[in-house]
PDB file of C-alpha atoms in Angstrom:
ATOM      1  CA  UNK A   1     -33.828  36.984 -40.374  1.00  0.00           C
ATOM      2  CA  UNK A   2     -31.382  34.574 -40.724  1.00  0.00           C
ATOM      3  CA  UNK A   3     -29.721  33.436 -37.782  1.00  0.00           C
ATOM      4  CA  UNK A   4     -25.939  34.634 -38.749  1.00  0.00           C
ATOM      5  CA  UNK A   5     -27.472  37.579 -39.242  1.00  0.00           C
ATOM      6  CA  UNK A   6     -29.394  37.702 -36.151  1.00  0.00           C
ATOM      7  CA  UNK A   7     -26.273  36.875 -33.967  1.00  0.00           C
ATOM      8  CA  UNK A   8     -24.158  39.353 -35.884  1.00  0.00           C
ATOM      9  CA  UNK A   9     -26.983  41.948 -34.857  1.00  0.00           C
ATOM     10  CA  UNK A  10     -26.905  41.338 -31.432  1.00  0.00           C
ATOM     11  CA  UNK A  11     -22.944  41.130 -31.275  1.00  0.00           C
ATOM     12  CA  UNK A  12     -22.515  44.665 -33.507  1.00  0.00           C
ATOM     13  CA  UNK A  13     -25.480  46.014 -30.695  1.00  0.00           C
ATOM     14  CA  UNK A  14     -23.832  44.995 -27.330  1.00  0.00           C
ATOM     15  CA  UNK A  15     -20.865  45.892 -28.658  1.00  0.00           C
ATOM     16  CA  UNK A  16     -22.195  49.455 -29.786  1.00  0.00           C
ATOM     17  CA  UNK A  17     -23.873  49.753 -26.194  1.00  0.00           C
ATOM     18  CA  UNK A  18     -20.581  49.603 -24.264  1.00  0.00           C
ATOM     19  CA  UNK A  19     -18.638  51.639 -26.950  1.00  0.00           C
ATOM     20  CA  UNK A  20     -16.020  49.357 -27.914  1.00  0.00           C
ATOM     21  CA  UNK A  21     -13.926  48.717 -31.050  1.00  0.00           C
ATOM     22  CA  UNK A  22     -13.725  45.698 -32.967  1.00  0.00           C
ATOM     23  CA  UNK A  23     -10.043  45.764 -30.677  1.00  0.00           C
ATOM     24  CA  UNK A  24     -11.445  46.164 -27.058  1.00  0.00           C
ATOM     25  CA  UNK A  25     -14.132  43.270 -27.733  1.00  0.00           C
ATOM     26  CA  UNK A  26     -11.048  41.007 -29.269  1.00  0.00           C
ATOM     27  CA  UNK A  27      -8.524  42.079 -26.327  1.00  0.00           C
ATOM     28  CA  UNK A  28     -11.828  41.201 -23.586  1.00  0.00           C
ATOM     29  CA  UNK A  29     -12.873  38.137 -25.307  1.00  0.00           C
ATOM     30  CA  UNK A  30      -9.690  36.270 -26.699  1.00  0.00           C
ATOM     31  CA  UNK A  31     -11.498  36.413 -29.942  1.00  0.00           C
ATOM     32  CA  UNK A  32      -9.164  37.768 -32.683  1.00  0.00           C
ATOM     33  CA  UNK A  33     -10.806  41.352 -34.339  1.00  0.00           C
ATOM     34  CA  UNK A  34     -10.829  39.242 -37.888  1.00  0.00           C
ATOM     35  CA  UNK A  35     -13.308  36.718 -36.525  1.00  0.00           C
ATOM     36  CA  UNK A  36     -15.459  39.243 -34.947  1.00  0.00           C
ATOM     37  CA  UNK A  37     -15.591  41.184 -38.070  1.00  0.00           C
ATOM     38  CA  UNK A  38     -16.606  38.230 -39.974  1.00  0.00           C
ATOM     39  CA  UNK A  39     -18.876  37.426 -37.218  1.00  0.00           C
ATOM     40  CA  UNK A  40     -20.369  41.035 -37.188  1.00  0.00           C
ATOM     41  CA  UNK A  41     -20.772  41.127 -41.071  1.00  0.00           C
ATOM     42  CA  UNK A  42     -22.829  37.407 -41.193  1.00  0.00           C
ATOM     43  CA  UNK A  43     -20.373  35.385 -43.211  1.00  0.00           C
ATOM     44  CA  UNK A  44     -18.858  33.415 -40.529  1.00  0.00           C
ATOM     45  CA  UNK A  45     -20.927  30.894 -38.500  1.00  0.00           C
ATOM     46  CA  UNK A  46     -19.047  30.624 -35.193  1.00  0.00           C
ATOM     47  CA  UNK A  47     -18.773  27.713 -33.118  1.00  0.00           C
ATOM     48  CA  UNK A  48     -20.582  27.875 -29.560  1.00  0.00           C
ATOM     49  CA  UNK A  49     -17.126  28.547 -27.920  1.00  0.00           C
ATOM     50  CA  UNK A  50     -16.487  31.628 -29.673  1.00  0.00           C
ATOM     51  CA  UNK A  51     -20.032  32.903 -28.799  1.00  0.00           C
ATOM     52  CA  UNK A  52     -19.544  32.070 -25.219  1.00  0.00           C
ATOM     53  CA  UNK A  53     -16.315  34.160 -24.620  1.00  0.00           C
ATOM     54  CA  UNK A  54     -17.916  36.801 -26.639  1.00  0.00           C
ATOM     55  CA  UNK A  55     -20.928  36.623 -24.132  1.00  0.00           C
ATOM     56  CA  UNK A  56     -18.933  36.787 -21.314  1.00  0.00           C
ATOM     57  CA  UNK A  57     -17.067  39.459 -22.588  1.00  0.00           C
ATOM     58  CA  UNK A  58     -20.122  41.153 -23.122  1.00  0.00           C
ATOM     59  CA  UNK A  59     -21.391  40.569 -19.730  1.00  0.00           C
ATOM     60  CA  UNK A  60     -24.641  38.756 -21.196  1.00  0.00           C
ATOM     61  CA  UNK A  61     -25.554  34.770 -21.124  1.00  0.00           C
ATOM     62  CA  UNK A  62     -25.284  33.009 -24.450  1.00  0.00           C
ATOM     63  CA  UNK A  63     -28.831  32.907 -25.404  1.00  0.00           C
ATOM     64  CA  UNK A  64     -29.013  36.209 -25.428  1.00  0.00           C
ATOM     65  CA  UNK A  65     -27.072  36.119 -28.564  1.00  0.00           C
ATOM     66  CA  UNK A  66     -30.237  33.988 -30.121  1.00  0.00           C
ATOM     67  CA  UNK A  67     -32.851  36.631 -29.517  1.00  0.00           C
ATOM     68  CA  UNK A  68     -34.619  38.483 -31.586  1.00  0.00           C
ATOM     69  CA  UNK A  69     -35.216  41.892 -31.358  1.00  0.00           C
ATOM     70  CA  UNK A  70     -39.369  42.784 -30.914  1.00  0.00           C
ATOM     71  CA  UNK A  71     -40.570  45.052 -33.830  1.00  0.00           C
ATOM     72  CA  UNK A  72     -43.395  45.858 -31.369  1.00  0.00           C
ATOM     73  CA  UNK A  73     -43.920  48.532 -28.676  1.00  0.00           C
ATOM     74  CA  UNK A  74     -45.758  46.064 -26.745  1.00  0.00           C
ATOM     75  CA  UNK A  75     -43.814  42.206 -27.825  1.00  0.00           C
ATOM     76  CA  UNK A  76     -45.941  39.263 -28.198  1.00  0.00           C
ATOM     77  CA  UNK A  77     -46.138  36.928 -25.631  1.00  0.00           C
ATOM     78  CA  UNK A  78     -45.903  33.784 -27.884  1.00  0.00           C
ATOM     79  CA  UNK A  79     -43.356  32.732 -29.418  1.00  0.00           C
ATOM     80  CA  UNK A  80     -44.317  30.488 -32.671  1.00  0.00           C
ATOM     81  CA  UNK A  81     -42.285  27.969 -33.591  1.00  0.00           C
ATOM     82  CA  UNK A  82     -41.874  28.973 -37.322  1.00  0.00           C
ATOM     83  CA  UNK A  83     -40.275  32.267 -35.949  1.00  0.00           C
ATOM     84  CA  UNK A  84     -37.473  30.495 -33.541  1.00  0.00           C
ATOM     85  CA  UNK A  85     -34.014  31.358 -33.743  1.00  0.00           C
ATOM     86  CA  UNK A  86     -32.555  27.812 -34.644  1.00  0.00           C
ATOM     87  CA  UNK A  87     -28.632  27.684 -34.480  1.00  0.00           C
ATOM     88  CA  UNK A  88     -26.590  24.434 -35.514  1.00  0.00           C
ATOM     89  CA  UNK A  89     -22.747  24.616 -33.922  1.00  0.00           C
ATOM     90  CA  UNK A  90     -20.524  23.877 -36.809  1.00  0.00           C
ATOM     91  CA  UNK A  91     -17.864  22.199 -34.466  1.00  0.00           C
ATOM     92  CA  UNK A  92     -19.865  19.730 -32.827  1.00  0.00           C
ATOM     93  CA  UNK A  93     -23.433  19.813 -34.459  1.00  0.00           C
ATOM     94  CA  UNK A  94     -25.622  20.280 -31.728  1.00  0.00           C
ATOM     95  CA  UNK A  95     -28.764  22.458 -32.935  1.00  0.00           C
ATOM     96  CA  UNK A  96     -30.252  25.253 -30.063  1.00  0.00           C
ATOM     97  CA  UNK A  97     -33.360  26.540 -30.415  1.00  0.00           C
ATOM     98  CA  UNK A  98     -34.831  29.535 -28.712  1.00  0.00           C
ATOM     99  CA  UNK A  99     -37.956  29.067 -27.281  1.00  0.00           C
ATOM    100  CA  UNK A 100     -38.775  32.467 -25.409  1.00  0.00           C
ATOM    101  CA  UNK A 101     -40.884  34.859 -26.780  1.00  0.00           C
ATOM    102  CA  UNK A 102     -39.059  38.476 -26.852  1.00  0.00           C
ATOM    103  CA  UNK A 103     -40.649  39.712 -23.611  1.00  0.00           C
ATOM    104  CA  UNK A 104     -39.330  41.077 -21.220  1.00  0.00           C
ATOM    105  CA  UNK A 105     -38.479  37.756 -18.691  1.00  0.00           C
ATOM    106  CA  UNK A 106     -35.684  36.847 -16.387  1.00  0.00           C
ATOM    107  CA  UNK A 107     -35.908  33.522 -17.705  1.00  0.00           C
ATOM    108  CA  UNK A 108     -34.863  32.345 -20.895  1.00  0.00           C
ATOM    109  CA  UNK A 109     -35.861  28.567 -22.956  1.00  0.00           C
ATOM    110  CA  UNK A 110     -33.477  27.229 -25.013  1.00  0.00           C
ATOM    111  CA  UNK A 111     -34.314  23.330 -26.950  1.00  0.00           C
ATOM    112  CA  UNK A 112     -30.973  21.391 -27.868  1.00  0.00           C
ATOM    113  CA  UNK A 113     -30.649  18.414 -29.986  1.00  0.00           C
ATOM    114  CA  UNK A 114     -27.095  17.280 -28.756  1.00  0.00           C
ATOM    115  CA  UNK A 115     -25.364  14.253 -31.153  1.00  0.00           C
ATOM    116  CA  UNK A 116     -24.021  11.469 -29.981  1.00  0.00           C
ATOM    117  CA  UNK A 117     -20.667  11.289 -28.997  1.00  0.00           C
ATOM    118  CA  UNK A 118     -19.977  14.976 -29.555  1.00  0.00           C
ATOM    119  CA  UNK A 119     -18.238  17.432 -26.632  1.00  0.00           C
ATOM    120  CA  UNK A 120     -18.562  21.018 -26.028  1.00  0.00           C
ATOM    121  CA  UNK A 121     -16.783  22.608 -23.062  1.00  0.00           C
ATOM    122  CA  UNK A 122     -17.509  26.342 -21.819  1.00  0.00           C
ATOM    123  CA  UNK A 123     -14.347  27.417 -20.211  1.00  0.00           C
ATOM    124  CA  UNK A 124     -14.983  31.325 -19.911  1.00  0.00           C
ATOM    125  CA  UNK A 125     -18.579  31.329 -18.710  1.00  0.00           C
ATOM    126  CA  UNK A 126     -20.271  34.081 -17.668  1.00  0.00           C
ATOM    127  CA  UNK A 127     -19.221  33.622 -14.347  1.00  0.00           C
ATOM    128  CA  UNK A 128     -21.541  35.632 -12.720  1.00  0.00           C
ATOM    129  CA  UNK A 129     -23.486  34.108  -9.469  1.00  0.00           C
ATOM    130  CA  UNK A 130     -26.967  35.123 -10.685  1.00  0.00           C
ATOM    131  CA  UNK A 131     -27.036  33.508 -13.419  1.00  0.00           C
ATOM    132  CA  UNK A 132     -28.419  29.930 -12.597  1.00  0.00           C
ATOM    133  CA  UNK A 133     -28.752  26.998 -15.820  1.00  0.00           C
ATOM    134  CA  UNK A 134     -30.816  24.453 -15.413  1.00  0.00           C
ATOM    135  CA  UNK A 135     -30.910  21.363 -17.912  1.00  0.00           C
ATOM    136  CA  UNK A 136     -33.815  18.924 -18.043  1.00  0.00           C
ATOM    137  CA  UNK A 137     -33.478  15.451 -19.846  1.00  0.00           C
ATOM    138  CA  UNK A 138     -35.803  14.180 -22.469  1.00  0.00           C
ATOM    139  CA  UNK A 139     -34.372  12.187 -24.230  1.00  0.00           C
ATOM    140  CA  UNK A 140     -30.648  10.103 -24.219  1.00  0.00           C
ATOM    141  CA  UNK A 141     -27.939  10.978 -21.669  1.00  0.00           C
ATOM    142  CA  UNK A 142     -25.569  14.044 -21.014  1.00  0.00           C
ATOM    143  CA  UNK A 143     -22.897  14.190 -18.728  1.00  0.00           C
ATOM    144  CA  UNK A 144     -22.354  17.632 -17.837  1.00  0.00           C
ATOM    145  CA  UNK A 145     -19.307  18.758 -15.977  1.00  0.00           C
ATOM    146  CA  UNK A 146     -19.750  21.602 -13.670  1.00  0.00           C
ATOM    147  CA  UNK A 147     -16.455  22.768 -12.164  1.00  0.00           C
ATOM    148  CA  UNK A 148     -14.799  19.653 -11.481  1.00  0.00           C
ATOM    149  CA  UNK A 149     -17.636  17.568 -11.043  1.00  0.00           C
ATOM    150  CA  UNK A 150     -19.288  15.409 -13.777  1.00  0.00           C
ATOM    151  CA  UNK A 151     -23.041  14.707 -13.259  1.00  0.00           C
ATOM    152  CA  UNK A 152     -24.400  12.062 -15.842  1.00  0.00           C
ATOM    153  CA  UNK A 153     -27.940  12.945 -16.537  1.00  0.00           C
ATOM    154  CA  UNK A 154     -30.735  10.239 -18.120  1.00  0.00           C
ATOM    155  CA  UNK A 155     -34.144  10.959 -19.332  1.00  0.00           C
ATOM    156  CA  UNK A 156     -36.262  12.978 -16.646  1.00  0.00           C
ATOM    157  CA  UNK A 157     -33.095  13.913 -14.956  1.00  0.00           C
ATOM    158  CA  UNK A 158     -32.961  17.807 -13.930  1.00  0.00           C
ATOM    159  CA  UNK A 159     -29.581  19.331 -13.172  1.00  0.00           C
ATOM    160  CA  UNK A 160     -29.441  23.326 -12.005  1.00  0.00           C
ATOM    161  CA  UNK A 161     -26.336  24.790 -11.683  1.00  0.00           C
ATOM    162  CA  UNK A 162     -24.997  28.447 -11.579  1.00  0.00           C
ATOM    163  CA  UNK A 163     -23.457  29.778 -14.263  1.00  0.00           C
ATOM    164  CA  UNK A 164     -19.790  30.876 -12.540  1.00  0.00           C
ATOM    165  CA  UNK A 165     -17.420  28.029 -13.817  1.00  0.00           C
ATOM    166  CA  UNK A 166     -16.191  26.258 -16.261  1.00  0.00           C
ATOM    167  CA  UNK A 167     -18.848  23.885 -17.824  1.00  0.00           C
ATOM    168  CA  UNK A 168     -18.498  20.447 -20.120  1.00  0.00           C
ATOM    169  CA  UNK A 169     -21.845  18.608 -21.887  1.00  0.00           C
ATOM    170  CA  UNK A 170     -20.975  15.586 -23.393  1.00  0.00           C
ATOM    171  CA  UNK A 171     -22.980  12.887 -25.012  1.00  0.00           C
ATOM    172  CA  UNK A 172     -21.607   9.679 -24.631  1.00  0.00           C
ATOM    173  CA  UNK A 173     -24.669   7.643 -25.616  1.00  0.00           C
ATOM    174  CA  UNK A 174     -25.388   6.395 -29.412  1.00  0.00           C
ATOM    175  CA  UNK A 175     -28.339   8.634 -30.221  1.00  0.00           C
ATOM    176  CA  UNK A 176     -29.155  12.280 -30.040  1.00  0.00           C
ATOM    177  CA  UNK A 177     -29.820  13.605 -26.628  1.00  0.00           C
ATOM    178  CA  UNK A 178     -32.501  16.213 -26.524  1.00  0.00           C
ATOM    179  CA  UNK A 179     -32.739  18.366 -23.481  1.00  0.00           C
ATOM    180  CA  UNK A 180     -34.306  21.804 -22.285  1.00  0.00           C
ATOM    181  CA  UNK A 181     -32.603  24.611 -20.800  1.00  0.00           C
ATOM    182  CA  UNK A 182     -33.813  27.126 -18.305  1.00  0.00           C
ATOM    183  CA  UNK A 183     -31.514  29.873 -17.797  1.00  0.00           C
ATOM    184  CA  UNK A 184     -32.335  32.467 -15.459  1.00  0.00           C
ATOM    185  CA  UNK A 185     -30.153  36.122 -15.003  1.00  0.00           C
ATOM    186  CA  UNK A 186     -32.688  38.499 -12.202  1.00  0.00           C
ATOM    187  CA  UNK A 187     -30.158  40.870 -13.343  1.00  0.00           C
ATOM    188  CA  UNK A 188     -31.344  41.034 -16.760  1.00  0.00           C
ATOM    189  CA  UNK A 189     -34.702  42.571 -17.500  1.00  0.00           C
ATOM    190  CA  UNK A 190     -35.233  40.317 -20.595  1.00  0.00           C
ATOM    191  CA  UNK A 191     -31.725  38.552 -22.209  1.00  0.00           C
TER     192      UNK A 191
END
């Protein structure tokens, strides 16, 4: 499935599960109704700030707009790489893939590839105290803003934070920065 079409599918199915209109989601998310239409139907890539107010809206964390529904009664506990959702932010570049397998987990694995000298800045995050992050360098450096503090993170580097304010990654380096993120919701039996 492509991955438009996967994120459309999981937008069009939260949606359906709290019974809202194309209007409620675009008057809880700030989204306009167009752009969640075009969204909904495939045919509009959107940028990881539109996903992220429509994940908070939804009540969800953002990578659980990347996973793929299991075909199986009982899911496979691998996930192979050839089968990852891989999604490239057309404002800024960076490339997320999901790592989890679709099991049921608290805990979710998401690879980014980050360019240098891009910004992306979370302003409506989930904002939910359960939900911790936690970002582990590999390679180049991130600051990440958390709140109002700015943590500069190098290769090896492991920052956790929770998931109830405002967030900022930035790469100010001059190569790609490459990190993994843990996210964990207890609240959700498998995002």
């Amino acid at each position: 499935m492509d991955i438009n079409q996967l994120i459309a599918s999981r937008i069009r199915d939260l949606r359906g599960k709290h019974a809202w209109s194309l209007d409620a989601l675009a008057d809880r998310s700030g989204v306009s109704r167009s752009t969640i239409s075009l969204i909904e139907r495939g045919v509009s890539s959107p940028t990881a700030i539109v996903l992220d107010k429509l994940a908070a809206a939804l009540h969800v964390p953002l990578a659980s707009l990347f996973e793929r529904p299991s075909a199986e009664d009982t899911p496979s506990p691998i996930s192979r790489a050839d089968k990852q959702a891989v999604w490239t932010d057309p404002a800024s570049g960076y490339v997320r893939r999901h790592l989890s397998a679709a099991v049921a987990c608290p805990t979710q694995l998401v690879e980014i590839h980050f360019p240098a000298g891009q910004r992306v800045s979370y302003e409506t995050s989930m904002q939910e105290p359960d939900v911790v992050q936690q970002v582990w360098m590999i390679q180049g450096t991130m600051e990440v803003r958390v709140g109002e503090t700015t943590w500069r993170l190098g290769k090896g580097d492991c920052l956790t934070m929770k998931l109830n304010q405002p967030t900022a990654f930035h790469n100010p380096g001059r190569v790609t920065a490459r990190y993994l993120v843990a996210i964990t919701a207890p609240s959700q039996k498998g995002i």
